[in-house]
Structures are given as C-alpha cells and as structure tokens.
PDB file of C-alpha atoms in Angstrom:
ATOM      1  CA  UNK A 103     -11.328 -48.272 -39.920  1.00 56.00           C
ATOM      2  CA  UNK A 104     -15.071 -48.459 -39.568  1.00 56.00           C
ATOM      3  CA  UNK A 105     -17.371 -45.457 -39.493  1.00 51.00           C
ATOM      4  CA  UNK A 106     -18.165 -45.653 -35.713  1.00 51.00           C
ATOM      5  CA  UNK A 107     -14.468 -45.689 -34.775  1.00 44.00           C
ATOM      6  CA  UNK A 108     -13.767 -42.700 -37.015  1.00 41.00           C
ATOM      7  CA  UNK A 109     -16.678 -40.712 -35.543  1.00 40.00           C
ATOM      8  CA  UNK A 110     -15.480 -41.569 -32.015  1.00 43.00           C
ATOM      9  CA  UNK A 111     -11.950 -40.335 -32.752  1.00 44.00           C
ATOM     10  CA  UNK A 112     -13.249 -37.068 -34.222  1.00 42.00           C
ATOM     11  CA  UNK A 113     -15.562 -36.447 -31.233  1.00 41.00           C
ATOM     12  CA  UNK A 114     -12.782 -37.140 -28.707  1.00 43.00           C
ATOM     13  CA  UNK A 115     -10.449 -34.827 -30.601  1.00 47.00           C
ATOM     14  CA  UNK A 116     -12.990 -32.014 -30.567  1.00 42.00           C
ATOM     15  CA  UNK A 117     -13.699 -32.481 -26.853  1.00 41.00           C
ATOM     16  CA  UNK A 118      -9.989 -32.365 -26.066  1.00 42.00           C
ATOM     17  CA  UNK A 119      -9.444 -29.081 -27.874  1.00 38.00           C
ATOM     18  CA  UNK A 120     -12.671 -27.428 -26.691  1.00 40.00           C
ATOM     19  CA  UNK A 121     -11.477 -27.420 -23.078  1.00 41.00           C
ATOM     20  CA  UNK A 122      -8.055 -25.906 -23.718  1.00 43.00           C
ATOM     21  CA  UNK A 123      -7.399 -22.415 -22.403  1.00 50.00           C
ATOM     22  CA  UNK A 124      -6.268 -19.642 -24.735  1.00 53.00           C
ATOM     23  CA  UNK A 125      -2.550 -19.201 -23.990  1.00 56.00           C
ATOM     24  CA  UNK A 126      -1.652 -17.305 -27.135  1.00 86.00           C
ATOM     25  CA  UNK A 127      -1.085 -13.859 -25.614  1.00 94.00           C
ATOM     26  CA  UNK A 128       2.118 -12.075 -26.603  1.00 94.00           C
ATOM     27  CA  UNK A 129       1.491  -9.001 -24.430  1.00 95.00           C
ATOM     28  CA  UNK A 130      -0.943  -7.851 -21.754  1.00 96.00           C
ATOM     29  CA  UNK A 131      -3.177  -6.368 -24.460  1.00 97.00           C
ATOM     30  CA  UNK A 132      -6.388  -8.019 -25.570  1.00 98.00           C
ATOM     31  CA  UNK A 133      -9.212 -10.123 -24.214  1.00 99.00           C
ATOM     32  CA  UNK A 134      -8.477 -12.407 -21.251  1.00 99.00           C
ATOM     33  CA  UNK A 135     -10.540 -14.877 -19.282  1.00 99.00           C
ATOM     34  CA  UNK A 136     -10.529 -14.204 -15.548  1.00 99.00           C
ATOM     35  CA  UNK A 137     -10.901 -16.882 -12.859  1.00 99.00           C
ATOM     36  CA  UNK A 138     -11.640 -14.872  -9.738  1.00 98.00           C
ATOM     37  CA  UNK A 139     -11.604 -16.189  -6.159  1.00 98.00           C
ATOM     38  CA  UNK A 140     -12.976 -13.559  -3.780  1.00 94.00           C
ATOM     39  CA  UNK A 141     -12.801 -14.066  -0.044  1.00 89.00           C
ATOM     40  CA  UNK A 142     -16.466 -13.349   0.697  1.00 86.00           C
ATOM     41  CA  UNK A 143     -18.381 -13.762  -2.561  1.00 85.00           C
ATOM     42  CA  UNK A 144     -18.803 -16.682  -4.982  1.00 93.00           C
ATOM     43  CA  UNK A 145     -15.869 -17.589  -7.316  1.00 97.00           C
ATOM     44  CA  UNK A 146     -16.568 -16.749 -10.944  1.00 98.00           C
ATOM     45  CA  UNK A 147     -15.158 -16.746 -14.468  1.00 98.00           C
ATOM     46  CA  UNK A 148     -15.665 -13.880 -16.899  1.00 99.00           C
ATOM     47  CA  UNK A 149     -13.824 -11.874 -19.585  1.00 99.00           C
ATOM     48  CA  UNK A 150     -11.878  -8.637 -19.359  1.00 99.00           C
ATOM     49  CA  UNK A 151     -10.267  -6.500 -22.037  1.00 99.00           C
ATOM     50  CA  UNK A 152      -6.908  -4.757 -21.581  1.00 99.00           C
ATOM     51  CA  UNK A 153      -6.000  -1.703 -23.666  1.00 99.00           C
ATOM     52  CA  UNK A 154      -3.066   0.720 -23.590  1.00 98.00           C
ATOM     53  CA  UNK A 155      -3.278   4.433 -22.902  1.00 98.00           C
ATOM     54  CA  UNK A 156      -2.705   6.448 -26.077  1.00 98.00           C
ATOM     55  CA  UNK A 157      -0.577   8.886 -24.048  1.00 98.00           C
ATOM     56  CA  UNK A 158       1.477   6.935 -21.454  1.00 96.00           C
ATOM     57  CA  UNK A 159       3.484   3.805 -22.323  1.00 94.00           C
ATOM     58  CA  UNK A 160       3.108   2.175 -18.898  1.00 95.00           C
ATOM     59  CA  UNK A 161      -0.605   2.949 -18.360  1.00 98.00           C
ATOM     60  CA  UNK A 162      -3.217   0.345 -19.283  1.00 98.00           C
ATOM     61  CA  UNK A 163      -6.961  -0.002 -18.770  1.00 99.00           C
ATOM     62  CA  UNK A 164      -8.856  -3.144 -17.770  1.00 99.00           C
ATOM     63  CA  UNK A 165     -12.512  -2.995 -18.760  1.00 99.00           C
ATOM     64  CA  UNK A 166     -14.981  -5.217 -16.877  1.00 99.00           C
ATOM     65  CA  UNK A 167     -12.608  -5.375 -13.894  1.00 98.00           C
ATOM     66  CA  UNK A 168     -14.246  -7.313 -11.010  1.00 97.00           C
ATOM     67  CA  UNK A 169     -17.085  -7.945 -13.489  1.00 97.00           C
ATOM     68  CA  UNK A 170     -18.322  -4.362 -13.087  1.00 97.00           C
ATOM     69  CA  UNK A 171     -19.136  -3.991 -16.787  1.00 97.00           C
ATOM     70  CA  UNK A 172     -17.173  -3.155 -19.915  1.00 97.00           C
ATOM     71  CA  UNK A 173     -17.979   0.539 -19.483  1.00 97.00           C
ATOM     72  CA  UNK A 174     -15.992   0.564 -16.200  1.00 97.00           C
ATOM     73  CA  UNK A 175     -12.180   0.577 -16.370  1.00 98.00           C
ATOM     74  CA  UNK A 176      -9.446   0.034 -13.820  1.00 98.00           C
ATOM     75  CA  UNK A 177      -6.214   1.935 -14.464  1.00 98.00           C
ATOM     76  CA  UNK A 178      -3.140  -0.272 -14.244  1.00 98.00           C
ATOM     77  CA  UNK A 179       0.541   0.593 -14.433  1.00 98.00           C
ATOM     78  CA  UNK A 180       2.658  -2.093 -16.131  1.00 97.00           C
ATOM     79  CA  UNK A 181       6.362  -2.126 -15.282  1.00 92.00           C
ATOM     80  CA  UNK A 182       8.094  -4.539 -17.676  1.00 80.00           C
ATOM     81  CA  UNK A 183      11.480  -3.728 -16.160  1.00 75.00           C
ATOM     82  CA  UNK A 184      10.213  -5.014 -12.784  1.00 75.00           C
ATOM     83  CA  UNK A 185       9.737  -8.586 -14.025  1.00 77.00           C
ATOM     84  CA  UNK A 186       6.301  -7.978 -15.505  1.00 88.00           C
ATOM     85  CA  UNK A 187       4.765  -6.292 -12.462  1.00 96.00           C
ATOM     86  CA  UNK A 188       1.342  -4.650 -12.749  1.00 97.00           C
ATOM     87  CA  UNK A 189       0.098  -2.212 -10.114  1.00 98.00           C
ATOM     88  CA  UNK A 190      -3.447  -1.001  -9.513  1.00 98.00           C
ATOM     89  CA  UNK A 191      -3.044   2.131  -7.452  1.00 98.00           C
ATOM     90  CA  UNK A 192      -5.895   3.083  -5.109  1.00 98.00           C
ATOM     91  CA  UNK A 193      -8.857   4.243  -7.223  1.00 99.00           C
ATOM     92  CA  UNK A 194     -12.644   4.266  -7.247  1.00 98.00           C
ATOM     93  CA  UNK A 195     -14.644   2.331  -9.870  1.00 97.00           C
ATOM     94  CA  UNK A 196     -18.386   2.766  -9.539  1.00 93.00           C
ATOM     95  CA  UNK A 197     -18.806   2.825  -5.775  1.00 95.00           C
ATOM     96  CA  UNK A 198     -15.908   0.457  -5.005  1.00 97.00           C
ATOM     97  CA  UNK A 199     -12.373   1.305  -3.913  1.00 98.00           C
ATOM     98  CA  UNK A 200      -9.748  -0.983  -5.474  1.00 99.00           C
ATOM     99  CA  UNK A 201      -5.990  -1.524  -5.343  1.00 99.00           C
ATOM    100  CA  UNK A 202      -3.620  -4.446  -5.873  1.00 99.00           C
ATOM    101  CA  UNK A 203      -0.793  -6.023  -7.841  1.00 98.00           C
ATOM    102  CA  UNK A 204      -0.338  -8.560 -10.599  1.00 98.00           C
ATOM    103  CA  UNK A 205       2.525 -10.486 -12.153  1.00 97.00           C
ATOM    104  CA  UNK A 206       2.893 -11.713 -15.735  1.00 97.00           C
ATOM    105  CA  UNK A 207       3.638 -15.460 -15.710  1.00 96.00           C
ATOM    106  CA  UNK A 208       5.578 -17.483 -18.317  1.00 94.00           C
ATOM    107  CA  UNK A 209       5.847 -14.884 -21.078  1.00 93.00           C
ATOM    108  CA  UNK A 210       2.160 -13.831 -21.012  1.00 96.00           C
ATOM    109  CA  UNK A 211       0.685 -17.292 -20.471  1.00 97.00           C
ATOM    110  CA  UNK A 212      -1.249 -15.808 -17.549  1.00 98.00           C
ATOM    111  CA  UNK A 213      -1.397 -12.895 -15.105  1.00 98.00           C
ATOM    112  CA  UNK A 214      -1.673 -13.671 -11.388  1.00 99.00           C
ATOM    113  CA  UNK A 215      -3.449 -10.989  -9.319  1.00 99.00           C
ATOM    114  CA  UNK A 216      -4.116 -10.119  -5.705  1.00 99.00           C
ATOM    115  CA  UNK A 217      -6.369  -7.099  -5.251  1.00 98.00           C
ATOM    116  CA  UNK A 218      -8.603  -5.577  -2.640  1.00 98.00           C
ATOM    117  CA  UNK A 219     -12.177  -4.380  -3.130  1.00 97.00           C
ATOM    118  CA  UNK A 220     -14.179  -2.342  -0.644  1.00 97.00           C
ATOM    119  CA  UNK A 221     -17.370  -0.324  -0.394  1.00 96.00           C
ATOM    120  CA  UNK A 222     -19.888   0.421   2.361  1.00 94.00           C
ATOM    121  CA  UNK A 223     -20.789  -3.257   2.828  1.00 93.00           C
ATOM    122  CA  UNK A 224     -17.775  -5.167   1.466  1.00 91.00           C
ATOM    123  CA  UNK A 225     -14.084  -5.430   2.244  1.00 95.00           C
ATOM    124  CA  UNK A 226     -12.415  -8.397   0.591  1.00 96.00           C
ATOM    125  CA  UNK A 227      -9.143  -9.755  -0.724  1.00 98.00           C
ATOM    126  CA  UNK A 228      -9.429 -11.281  -4.198  1.00 98.00           C
ATOM    127  CA  UNK A 229      -7.073 -13.688  -5.965  1.00 98.00           C
ATOM    128  CA  UNK A 230      -7.499 -13.923  -9.725  1.00 99.00           C
ATOM    129  CA  UNK A 231      -5.836 -15.448 -12.764  1.00 99.00           C
ATOM    130  CA  UNK A 232      -6.138 -13.968 -16.238  1.00 99.00           C
ATOM    131  CA  UNK A 233      -5.488 -16.465 -19.031  1.00 98.00           C
TER     132      UNK A 233
END
C-alpha cells in the first residue's frame, strides 16, 4: 500500500468517527448534547449537565436548561417505574416559566423532550433531544 492511500484511509477513518454522537450514557446523569427546536426562535445545539439531588432519589437538576447558563438549574422528577418518564413541573428559571415532559429512549441512548417556555414576550413549545 502506498503512502497516499494509507493517509487517505486514516483521514477517512478520523472523519467518520468525529461525527458520531456520544451514545454511551448508562443513566440520565452527566453531560448531554441538546438539539433544541423551539417554535419561535432559532434551532440550536448546546450542552447540559444532569445531576441528582443528594436528598431525593427521583429529583434531578439540569444545568444550562434552555441555554440559560450553567448557574441556572431546572428541577426534574425522574420516574423510572413509568417507563423512563421525566417531568418538569411548573417552575421559574431566571424570568422564564417552564414545564414539560421527557422520555428516556433506548436505554439512555437519548432523551426526547417537549417543554413550554414563557415570559413577558415569549410563549413557545420546544422539542428537544438530549444525546
């Protein structure tokens, strides 16, 4: 095999793996990428971090929810006995009211969300995928 062919194979191999999504989650905990499709604003991709409450087994926190910053957290209840259902009960983060639901897909391969965001000038339905 000549040198050019070998370099081409290596480059193609690196390009193929660089575009793969991280599907190695074994729980809802950790850092996730979020593809978010709001109804009124521009779609976007960003990261969130999910941690567990030290006190309540079913309570989790999502920092950087709706890309509001890692210092802002949405409280989420995770009901594993309800087929991996996550619920965001009505709450205020910053100046926005939020609520919605999510479902764990394929043993933590992704989380599919539908949530609602509103403030004085915005009222929108958002679909998002964490992966």
